[in-house]
Short mmCIF file of N, CA and C and ligand atoms in Angstrom, two decimals:
data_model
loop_
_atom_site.label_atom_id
_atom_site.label_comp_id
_atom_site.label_asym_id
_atom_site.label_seq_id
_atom_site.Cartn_x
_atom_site.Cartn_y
_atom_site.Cartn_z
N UNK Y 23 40.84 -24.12 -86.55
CA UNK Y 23 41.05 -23.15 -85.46
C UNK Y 23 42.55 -22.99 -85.17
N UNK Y 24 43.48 -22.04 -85.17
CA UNK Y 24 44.21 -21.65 -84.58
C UNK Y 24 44.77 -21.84 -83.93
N UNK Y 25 45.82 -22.81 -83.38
CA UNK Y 25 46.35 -23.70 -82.17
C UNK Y 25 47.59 -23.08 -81.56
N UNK Y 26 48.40 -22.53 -82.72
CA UNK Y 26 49.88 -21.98 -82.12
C UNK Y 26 50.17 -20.36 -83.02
N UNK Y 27 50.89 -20.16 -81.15
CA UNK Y 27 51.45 -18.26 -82.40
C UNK Y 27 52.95 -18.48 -82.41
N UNK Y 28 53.35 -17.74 -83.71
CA UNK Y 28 54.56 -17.48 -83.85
C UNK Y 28 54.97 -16.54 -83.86
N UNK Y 29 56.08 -16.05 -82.90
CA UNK Y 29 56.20 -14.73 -82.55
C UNK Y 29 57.60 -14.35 -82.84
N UNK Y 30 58.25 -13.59 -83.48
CA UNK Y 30 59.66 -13.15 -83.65
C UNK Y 30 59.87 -11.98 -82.88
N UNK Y 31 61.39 -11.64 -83.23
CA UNK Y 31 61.83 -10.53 -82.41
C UNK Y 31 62.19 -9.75 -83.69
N UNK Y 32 62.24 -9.84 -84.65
CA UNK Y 32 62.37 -8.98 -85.83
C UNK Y 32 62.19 -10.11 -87.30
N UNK Y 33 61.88 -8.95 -88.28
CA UNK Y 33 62.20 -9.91 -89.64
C UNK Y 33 63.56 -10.51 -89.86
N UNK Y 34 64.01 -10.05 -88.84
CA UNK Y 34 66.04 -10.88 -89.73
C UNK Y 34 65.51 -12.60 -88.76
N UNK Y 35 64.52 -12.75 -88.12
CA UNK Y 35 64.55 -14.13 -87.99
C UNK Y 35 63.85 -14.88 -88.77
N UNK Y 36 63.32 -14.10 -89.80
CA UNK Y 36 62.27 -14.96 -90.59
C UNK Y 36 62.42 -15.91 -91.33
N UNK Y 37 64.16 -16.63 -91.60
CA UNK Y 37 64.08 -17.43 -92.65
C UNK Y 37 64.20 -18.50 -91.46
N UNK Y 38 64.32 -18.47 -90.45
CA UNK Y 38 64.49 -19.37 -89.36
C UNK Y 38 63.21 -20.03 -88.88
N UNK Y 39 62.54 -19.09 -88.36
CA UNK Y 39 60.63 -18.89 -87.94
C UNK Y 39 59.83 -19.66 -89.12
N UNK Y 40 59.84 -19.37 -90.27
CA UNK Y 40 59.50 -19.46 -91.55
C UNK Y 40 59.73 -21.53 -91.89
N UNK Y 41 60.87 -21.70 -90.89
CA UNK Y 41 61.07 -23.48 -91.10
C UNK Y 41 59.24 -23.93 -90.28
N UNK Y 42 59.68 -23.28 -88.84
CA UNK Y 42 58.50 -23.52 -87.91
C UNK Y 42 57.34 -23.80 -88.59
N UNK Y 43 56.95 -22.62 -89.51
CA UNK Y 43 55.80 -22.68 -90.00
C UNK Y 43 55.37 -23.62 -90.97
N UNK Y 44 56.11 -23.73 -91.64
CA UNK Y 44 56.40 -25.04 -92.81
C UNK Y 44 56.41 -25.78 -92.46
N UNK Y 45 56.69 -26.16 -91.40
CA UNK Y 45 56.46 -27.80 -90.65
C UNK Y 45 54.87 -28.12 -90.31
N UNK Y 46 54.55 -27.08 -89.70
CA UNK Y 46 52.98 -26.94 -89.34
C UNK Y 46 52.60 -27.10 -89.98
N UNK Y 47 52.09 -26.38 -91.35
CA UNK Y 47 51.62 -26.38 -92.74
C UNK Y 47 51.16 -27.43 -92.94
N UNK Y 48 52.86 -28.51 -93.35
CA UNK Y 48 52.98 -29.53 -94.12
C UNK Y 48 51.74 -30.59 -93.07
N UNK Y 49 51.77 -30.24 -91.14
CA UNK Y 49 50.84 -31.48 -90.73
C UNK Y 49 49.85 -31.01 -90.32
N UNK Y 50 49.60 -29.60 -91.27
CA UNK Y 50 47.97 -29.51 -90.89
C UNK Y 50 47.81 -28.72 -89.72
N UNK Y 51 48.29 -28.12 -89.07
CA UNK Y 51 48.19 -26.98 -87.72
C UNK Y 51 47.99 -25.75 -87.98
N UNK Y 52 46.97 -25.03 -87.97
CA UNK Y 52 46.43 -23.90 -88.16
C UNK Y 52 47.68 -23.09 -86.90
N UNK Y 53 48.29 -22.02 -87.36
CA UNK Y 53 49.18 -20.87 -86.65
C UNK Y 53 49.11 -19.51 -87.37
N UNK Y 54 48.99 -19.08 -86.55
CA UNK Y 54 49.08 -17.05 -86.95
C UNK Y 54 50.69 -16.82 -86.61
N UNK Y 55 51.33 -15.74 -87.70
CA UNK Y 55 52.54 -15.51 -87.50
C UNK Y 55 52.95 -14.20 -87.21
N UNK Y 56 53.67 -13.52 -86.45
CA UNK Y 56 53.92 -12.33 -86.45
C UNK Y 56 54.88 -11.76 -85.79
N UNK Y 57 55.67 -10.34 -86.24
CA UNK Y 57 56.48 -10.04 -85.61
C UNK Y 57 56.70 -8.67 -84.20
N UNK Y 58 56.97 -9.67 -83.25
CA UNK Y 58 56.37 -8.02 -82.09
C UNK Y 58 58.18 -8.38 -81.33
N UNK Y 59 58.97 -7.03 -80.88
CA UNK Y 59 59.74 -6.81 -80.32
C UNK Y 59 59.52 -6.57 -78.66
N UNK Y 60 60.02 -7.62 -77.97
CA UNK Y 60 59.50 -7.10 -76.65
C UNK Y 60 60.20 -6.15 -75.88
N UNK Y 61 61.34 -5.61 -76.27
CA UNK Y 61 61.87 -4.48 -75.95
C UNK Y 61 61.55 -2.96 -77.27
N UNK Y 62 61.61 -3.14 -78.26
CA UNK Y 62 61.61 -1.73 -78.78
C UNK Y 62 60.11 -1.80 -78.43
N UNK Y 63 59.02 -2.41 -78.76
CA UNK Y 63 56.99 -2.08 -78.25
C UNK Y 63 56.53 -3.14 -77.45
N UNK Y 64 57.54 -2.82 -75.98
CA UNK Y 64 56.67 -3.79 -74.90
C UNK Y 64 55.17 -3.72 -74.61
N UNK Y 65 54.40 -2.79 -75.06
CA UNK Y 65 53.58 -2.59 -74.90
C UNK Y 65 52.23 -3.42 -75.68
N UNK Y 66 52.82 -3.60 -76.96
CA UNK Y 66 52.61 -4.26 -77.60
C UNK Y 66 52.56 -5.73 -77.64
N UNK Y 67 53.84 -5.92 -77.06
CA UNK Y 67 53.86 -7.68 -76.85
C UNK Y 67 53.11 -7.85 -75.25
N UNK Y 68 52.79 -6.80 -74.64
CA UNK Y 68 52.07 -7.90 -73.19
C UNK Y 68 50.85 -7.88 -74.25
N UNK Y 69 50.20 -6.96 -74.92
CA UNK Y 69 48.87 -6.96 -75.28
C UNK Y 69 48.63 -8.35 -75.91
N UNK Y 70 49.67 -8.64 -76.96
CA UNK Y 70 50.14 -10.24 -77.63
C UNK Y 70 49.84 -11.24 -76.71
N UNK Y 71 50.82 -11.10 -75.35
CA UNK Y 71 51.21 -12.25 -74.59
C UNK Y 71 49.84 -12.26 -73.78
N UNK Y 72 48.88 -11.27 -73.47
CA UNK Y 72 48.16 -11.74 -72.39
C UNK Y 72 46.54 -12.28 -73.15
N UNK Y 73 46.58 -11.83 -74.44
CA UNK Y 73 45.51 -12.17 -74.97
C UNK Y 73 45.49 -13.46 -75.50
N UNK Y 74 46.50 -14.31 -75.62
CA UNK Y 74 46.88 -15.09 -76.50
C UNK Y 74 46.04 -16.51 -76.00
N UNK Y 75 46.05 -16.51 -74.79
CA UNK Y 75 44.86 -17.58 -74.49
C UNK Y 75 43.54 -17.62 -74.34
N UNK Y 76 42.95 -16.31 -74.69
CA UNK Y 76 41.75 -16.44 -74.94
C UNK Y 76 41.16 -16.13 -76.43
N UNK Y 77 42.25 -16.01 -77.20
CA UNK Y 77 42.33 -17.15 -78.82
C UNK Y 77 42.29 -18.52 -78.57
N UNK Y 78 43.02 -19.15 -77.75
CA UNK Y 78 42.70 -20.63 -77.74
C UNK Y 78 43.55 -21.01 -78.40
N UNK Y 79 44.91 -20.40 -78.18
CA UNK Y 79 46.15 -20.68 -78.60
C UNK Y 79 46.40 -21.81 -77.34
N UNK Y 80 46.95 -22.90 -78.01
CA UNK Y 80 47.36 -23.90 -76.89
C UNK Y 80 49.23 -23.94 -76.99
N UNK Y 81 49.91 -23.58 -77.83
CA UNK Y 81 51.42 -23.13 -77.46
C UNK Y 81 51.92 -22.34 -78.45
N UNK Y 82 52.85 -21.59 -78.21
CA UNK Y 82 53.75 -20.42 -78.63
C UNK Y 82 55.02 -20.63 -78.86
N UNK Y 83 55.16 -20.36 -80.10
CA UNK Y 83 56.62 -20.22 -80.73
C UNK Y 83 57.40 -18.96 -81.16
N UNK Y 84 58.50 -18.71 -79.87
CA UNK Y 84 58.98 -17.72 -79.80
C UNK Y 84 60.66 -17.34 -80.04
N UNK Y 85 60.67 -17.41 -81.26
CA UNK Y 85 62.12 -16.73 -81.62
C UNK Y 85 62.96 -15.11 -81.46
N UNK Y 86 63.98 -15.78 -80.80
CA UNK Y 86 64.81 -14.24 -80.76
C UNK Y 86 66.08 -14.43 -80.82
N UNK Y 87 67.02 -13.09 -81.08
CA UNK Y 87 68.53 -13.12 -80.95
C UNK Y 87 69.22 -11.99 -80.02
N UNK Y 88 70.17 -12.51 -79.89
CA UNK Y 88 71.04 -11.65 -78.51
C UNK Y 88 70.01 -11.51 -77.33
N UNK Y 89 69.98 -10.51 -76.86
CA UNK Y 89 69.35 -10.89 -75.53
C UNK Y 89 68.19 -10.83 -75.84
N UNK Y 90 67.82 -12.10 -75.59
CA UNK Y 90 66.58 -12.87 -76.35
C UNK Y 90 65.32 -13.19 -74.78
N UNK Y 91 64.61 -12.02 -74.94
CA UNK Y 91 64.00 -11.92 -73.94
C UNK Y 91 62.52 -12.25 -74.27
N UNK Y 92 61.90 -12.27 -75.45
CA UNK Y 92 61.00 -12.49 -76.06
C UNK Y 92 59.83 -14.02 -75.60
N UNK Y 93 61.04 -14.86 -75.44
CA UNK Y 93 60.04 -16.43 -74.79
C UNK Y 93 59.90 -16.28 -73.82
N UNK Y 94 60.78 -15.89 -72.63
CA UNK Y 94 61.24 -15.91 -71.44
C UNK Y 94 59.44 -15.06 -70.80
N UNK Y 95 59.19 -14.29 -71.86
CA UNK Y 95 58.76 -13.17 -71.13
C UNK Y 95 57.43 -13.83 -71.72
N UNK Y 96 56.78 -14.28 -73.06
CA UNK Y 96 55.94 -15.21 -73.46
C UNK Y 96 55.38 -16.22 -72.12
N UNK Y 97 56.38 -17.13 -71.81
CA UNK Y 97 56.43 -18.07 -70.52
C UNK Y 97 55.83 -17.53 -69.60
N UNK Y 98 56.22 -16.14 -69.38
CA UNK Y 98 55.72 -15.40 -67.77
C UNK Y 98 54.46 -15.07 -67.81
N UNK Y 99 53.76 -14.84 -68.89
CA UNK Y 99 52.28 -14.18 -69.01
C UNK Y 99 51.33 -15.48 -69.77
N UNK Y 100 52.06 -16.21 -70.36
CA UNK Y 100 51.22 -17.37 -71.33
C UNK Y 100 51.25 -18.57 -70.75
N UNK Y 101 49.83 -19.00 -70.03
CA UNK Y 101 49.86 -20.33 -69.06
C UNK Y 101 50.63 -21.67 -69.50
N UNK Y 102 49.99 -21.62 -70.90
CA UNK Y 102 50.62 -22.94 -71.89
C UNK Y 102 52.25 -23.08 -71.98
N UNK Y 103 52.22 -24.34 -73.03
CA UNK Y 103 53.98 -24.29 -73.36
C UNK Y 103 54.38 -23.39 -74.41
N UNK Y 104 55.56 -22.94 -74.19
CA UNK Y 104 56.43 -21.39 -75.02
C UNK Y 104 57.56 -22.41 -75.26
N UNK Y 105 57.87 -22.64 -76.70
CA UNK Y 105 58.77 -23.17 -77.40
C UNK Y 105 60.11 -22.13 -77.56
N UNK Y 106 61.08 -22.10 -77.29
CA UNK Y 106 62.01 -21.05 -77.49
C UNK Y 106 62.95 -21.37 -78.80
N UNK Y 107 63.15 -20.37 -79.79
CA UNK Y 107 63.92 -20.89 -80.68
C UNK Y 107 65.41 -19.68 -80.77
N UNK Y 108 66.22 -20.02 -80.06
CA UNK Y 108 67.63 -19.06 -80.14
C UNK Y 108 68.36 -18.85 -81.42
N UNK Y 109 67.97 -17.38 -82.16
CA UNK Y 109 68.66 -17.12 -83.13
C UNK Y 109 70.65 -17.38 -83.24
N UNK Y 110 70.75 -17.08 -84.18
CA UNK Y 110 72.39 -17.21 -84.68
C UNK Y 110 72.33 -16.04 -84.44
N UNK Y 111 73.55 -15.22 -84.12
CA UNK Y 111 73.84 -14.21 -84.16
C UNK Y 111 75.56 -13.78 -84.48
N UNK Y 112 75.97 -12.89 -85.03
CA UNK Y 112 77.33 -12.87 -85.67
C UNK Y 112 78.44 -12.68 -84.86
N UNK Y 113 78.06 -11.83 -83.41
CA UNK Y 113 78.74 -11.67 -82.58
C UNK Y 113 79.12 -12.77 -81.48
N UNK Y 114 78.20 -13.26 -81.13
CA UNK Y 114 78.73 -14.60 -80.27
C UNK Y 114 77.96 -15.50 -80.57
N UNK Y 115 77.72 -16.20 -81.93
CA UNK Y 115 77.55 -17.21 -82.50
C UNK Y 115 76.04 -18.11 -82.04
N UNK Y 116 75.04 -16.91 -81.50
CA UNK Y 116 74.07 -17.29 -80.98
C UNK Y 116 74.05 -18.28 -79.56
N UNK Y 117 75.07 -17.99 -79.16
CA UNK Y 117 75.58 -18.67 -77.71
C UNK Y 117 74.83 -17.38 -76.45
N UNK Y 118 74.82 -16.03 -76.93
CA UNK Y 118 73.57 -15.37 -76.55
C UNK Y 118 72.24 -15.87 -75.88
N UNK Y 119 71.48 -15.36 -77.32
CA UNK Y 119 70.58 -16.05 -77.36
C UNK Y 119 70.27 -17.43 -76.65
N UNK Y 120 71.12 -18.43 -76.90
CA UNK Y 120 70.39 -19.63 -76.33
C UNK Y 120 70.86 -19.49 -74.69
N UNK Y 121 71.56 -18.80 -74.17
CA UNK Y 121 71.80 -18.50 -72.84
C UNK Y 121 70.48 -17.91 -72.70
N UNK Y 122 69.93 -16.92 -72.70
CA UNK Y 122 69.28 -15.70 -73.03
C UNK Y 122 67.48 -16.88 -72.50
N UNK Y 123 68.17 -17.69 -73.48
CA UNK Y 123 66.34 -18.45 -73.52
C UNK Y 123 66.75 -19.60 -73.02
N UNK Y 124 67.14 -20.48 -72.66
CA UNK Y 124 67.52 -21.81 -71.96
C UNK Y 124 67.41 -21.32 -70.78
N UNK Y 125 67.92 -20.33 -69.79
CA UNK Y 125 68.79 -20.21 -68.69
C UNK Y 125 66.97 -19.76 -67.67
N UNK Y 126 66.57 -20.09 -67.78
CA UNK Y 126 64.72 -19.59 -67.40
C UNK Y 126 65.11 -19.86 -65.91
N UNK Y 127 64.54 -18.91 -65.12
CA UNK Y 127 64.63 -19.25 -64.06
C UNK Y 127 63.24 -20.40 -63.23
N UNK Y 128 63.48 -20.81 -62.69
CA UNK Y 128 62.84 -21.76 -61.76
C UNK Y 128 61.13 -21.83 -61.69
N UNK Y 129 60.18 -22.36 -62.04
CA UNK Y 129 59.13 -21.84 -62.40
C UNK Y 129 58.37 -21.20 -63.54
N UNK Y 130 59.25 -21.20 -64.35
CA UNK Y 130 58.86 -20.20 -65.57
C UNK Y 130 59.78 -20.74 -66.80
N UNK Y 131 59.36 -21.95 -67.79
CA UNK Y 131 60.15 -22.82 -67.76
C UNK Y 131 59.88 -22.93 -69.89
N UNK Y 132 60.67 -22.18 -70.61
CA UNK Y 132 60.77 -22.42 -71.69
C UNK Y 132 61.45 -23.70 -72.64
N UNK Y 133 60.25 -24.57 -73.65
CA UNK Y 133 61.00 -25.65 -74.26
C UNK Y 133 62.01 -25.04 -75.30
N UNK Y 134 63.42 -24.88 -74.54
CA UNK Y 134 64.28 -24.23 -75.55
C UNK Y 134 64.80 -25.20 -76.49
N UNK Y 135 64.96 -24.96 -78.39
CA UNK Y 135 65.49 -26.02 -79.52
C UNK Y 135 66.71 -25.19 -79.54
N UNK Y 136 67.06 -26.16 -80.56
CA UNK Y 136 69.03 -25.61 -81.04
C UNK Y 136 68.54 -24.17 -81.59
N UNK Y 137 69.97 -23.60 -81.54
CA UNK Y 137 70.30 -22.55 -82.70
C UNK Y 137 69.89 -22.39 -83.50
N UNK Y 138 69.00 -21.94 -84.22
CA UNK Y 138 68.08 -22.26 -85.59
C UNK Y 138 67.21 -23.04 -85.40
N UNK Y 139 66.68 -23.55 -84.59
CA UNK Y 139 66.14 -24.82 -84.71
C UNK Y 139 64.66 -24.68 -85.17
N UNK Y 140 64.07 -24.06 -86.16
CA UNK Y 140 62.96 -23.30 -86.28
C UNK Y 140 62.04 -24.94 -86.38
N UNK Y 141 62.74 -25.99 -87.14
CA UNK Y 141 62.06 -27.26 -87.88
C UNK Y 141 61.26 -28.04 -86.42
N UNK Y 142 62.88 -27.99 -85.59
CA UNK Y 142 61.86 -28.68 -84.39
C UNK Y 142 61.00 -28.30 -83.42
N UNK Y 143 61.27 -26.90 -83.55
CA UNK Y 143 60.41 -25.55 -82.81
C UNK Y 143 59.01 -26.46 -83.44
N UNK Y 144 58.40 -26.11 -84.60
CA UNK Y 144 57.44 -26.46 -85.47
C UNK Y 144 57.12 -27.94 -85.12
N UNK Y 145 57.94 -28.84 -85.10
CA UNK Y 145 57.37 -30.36 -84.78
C UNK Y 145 57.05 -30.65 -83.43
N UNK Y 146 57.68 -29.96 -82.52
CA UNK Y 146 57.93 -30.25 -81.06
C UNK Y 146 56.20 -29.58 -80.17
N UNK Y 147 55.45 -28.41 -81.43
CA UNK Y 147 54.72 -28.39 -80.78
C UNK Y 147 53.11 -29.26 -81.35
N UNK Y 148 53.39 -29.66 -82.28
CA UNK Y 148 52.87 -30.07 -83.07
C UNK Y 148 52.43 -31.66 -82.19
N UNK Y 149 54.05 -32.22 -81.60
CA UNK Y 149 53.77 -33.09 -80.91
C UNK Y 149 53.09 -32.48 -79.53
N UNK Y 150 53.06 -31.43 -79.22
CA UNK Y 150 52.45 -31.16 -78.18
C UNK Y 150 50.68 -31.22 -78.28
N UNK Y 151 50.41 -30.86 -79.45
CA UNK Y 151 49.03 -30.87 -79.51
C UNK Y 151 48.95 -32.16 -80.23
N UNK Y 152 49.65 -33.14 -80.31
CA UNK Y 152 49.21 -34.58 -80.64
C UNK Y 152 48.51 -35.27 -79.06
N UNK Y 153 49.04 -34.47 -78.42
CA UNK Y 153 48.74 -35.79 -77.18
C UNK Y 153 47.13 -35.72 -77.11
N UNK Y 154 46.34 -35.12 -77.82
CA UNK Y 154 44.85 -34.71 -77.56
C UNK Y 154 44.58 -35.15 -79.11
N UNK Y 155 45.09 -35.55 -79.81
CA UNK Y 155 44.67 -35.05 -81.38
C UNK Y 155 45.05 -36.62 -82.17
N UNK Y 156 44.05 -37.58 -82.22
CA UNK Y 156 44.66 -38.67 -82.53
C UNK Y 156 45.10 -38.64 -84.59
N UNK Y 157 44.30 -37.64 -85.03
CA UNK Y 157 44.92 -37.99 -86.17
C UNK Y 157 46.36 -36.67 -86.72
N UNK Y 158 46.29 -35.67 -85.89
CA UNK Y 158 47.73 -35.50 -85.84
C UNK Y 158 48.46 -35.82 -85.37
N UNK Y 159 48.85 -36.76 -84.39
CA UNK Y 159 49.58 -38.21 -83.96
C UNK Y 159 50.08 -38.87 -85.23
N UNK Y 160 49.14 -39.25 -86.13
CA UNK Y 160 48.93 -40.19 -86.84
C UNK Y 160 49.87 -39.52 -88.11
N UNK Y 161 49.58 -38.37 -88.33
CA UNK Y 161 50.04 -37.28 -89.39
C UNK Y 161 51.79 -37.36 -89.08
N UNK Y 162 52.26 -37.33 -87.81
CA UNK Y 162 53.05 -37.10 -87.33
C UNK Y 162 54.20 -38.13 -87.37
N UNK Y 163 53.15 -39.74 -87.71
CA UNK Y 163 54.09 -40.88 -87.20
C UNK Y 163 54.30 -40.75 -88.76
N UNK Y 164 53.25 -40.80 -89.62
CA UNK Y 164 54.20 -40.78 -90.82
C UNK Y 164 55.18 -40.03 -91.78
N UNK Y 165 55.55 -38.77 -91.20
CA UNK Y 165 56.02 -37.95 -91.12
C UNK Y 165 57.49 -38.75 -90.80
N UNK Y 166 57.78 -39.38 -89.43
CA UNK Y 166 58.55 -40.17 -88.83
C UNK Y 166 59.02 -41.21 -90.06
N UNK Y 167 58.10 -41.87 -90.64
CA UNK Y 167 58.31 -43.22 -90.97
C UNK Y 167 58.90 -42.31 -92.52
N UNK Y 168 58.52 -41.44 -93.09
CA UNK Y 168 59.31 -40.44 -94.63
C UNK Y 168 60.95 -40.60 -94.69
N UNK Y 169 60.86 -40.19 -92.91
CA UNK Y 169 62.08 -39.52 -92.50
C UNK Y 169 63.24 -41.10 -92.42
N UNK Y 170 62.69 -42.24 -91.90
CA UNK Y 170 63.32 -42.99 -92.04
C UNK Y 170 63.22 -43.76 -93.64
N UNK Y 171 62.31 -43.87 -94.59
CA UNK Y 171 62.37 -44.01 -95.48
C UNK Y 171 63.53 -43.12 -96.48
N UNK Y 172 63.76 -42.10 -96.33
CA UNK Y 172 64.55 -41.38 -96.74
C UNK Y 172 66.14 -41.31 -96.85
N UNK Y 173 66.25 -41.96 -95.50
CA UNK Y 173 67.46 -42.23 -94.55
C UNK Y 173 68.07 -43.66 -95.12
N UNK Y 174 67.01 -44.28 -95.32
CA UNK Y 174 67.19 -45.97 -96.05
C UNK Y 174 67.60 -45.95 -97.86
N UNK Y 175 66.67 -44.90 -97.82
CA UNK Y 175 67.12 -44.74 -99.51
C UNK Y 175 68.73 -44.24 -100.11
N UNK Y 176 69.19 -43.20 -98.81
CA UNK Y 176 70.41 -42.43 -99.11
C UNK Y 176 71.50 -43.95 -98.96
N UNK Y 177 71.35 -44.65 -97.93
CA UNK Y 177 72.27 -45.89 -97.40
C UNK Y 177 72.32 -46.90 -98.62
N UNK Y 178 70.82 -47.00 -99.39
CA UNK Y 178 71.28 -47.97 -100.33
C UNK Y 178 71.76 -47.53 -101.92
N UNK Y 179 71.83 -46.05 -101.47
CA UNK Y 179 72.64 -45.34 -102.78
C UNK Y 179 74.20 -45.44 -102.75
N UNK Y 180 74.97 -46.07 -101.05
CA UNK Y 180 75.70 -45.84 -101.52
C UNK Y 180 76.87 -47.13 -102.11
N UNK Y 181 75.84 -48.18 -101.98
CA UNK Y 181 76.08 -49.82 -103.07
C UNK Y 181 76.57 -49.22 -104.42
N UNK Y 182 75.48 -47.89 -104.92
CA UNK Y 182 75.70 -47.71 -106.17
C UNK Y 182 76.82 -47.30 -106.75
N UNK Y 183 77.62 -46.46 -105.29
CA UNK Y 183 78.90 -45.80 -105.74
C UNK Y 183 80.20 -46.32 -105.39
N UNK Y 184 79.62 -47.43 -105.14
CA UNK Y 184 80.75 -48.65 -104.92
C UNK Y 184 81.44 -49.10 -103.68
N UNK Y 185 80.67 -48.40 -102.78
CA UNK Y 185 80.53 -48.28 -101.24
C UNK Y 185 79.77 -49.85 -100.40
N UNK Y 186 80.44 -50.99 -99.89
CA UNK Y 186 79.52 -51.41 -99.10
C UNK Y 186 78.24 -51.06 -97.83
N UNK Y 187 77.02 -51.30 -98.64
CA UNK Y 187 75.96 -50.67 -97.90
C UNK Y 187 75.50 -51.72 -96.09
N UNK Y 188 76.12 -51.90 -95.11
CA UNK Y 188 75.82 -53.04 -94.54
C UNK Y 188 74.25 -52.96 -93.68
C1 RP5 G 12 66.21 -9.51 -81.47
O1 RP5 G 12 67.33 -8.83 -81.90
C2 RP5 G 12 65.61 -10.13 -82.69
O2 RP5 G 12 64.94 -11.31 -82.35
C3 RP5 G 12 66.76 -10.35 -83.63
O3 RP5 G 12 67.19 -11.71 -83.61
C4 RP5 G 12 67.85 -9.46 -83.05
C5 RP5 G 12 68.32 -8.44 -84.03
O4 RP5 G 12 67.23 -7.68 -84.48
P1 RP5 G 12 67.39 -6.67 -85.70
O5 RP5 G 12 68.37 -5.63 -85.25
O6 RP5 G 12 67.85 -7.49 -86.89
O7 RP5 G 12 66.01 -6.08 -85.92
O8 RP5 G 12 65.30 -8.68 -80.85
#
């Protein structure tokens, strides 16, 4: 079943959005992906935002750039948690954007990730639907334990290059 939507503000975020999803994938989280503009077809995204919980969507991943109104506005109509992911942008270095989606006013309260942050967008909700889900918990810790395996392997490569590894 279907647990999380992913929502962009255009295809130029897709190689970003596209991490999100790949993370899911890899632990097993059923997500629908798609792209709705909440300014050029607002009309379109309340229809998105207000239906979205009676899919039985339990959180939303919402990427945008420059004035990144897209989560903000997700948050206001979608009871659950709205993950915000603030595009890069060329003009002010996606310092926009994460203004844009961090800056939520009082009540209406988006989990904003870094600049790009599509990977932890994707894990962060993943841990959200762990707290109910004991074997995606489980999916999740070893996921964790890769990540430090990985980390251990690079450290004792660098004995090889003549580097003390301590
Ligand atoms: C936002 O405007 C989108 O999320 C995108 O990051 C940015 C630029 O959109 P395009 O002009 O590339 O369609 O709505």
């Amino acid at each position: 079943m279907t647990k999380v939507g992913i929502v962009m503000g255009s295809d130029s975020d897709m190689p970003v959005m596209a991490k999100a999803a790949d993370i899911l994938e890899k632990l097993g989280v059923e997500y629908e992906m798609t792209i709705i503009s909440a300014h050029r077809e607002p009309d379109t995204f309340f229809e998105y935002a207000k239906s979205a919980e009676s899919k039985g969507w339990k959180v939303i991943i919402a990427g945008a750039g420059m004035a990144a109104h897209l989560p903000g506005m997700c948050a206001a109509i979608f009871p659950m948690p709205v993950i915000g992911i603030p595009m890069h942008t060329t003009s002010l270095g996606g310092r926009d954007s994460l203004y844009s989606i961090v800056q939520m006013p009082s009540g209406i309260p988006v989990a904003t990730v870094a600049i790009n942050g599509g990977a932890n967008a994707g894990l962060l909700a993943a841990k959200i639907l762990a707290t109910s889900d004991p074997e995606l918990l489980q999916r999740l810790k070893d996921y964790s334990a890769q990540m430090k395996a990985q980390v251990e392997a690079k450290a004792a490569r660098l004995d090889e290059v003549g580097y003390k590894n301590y």
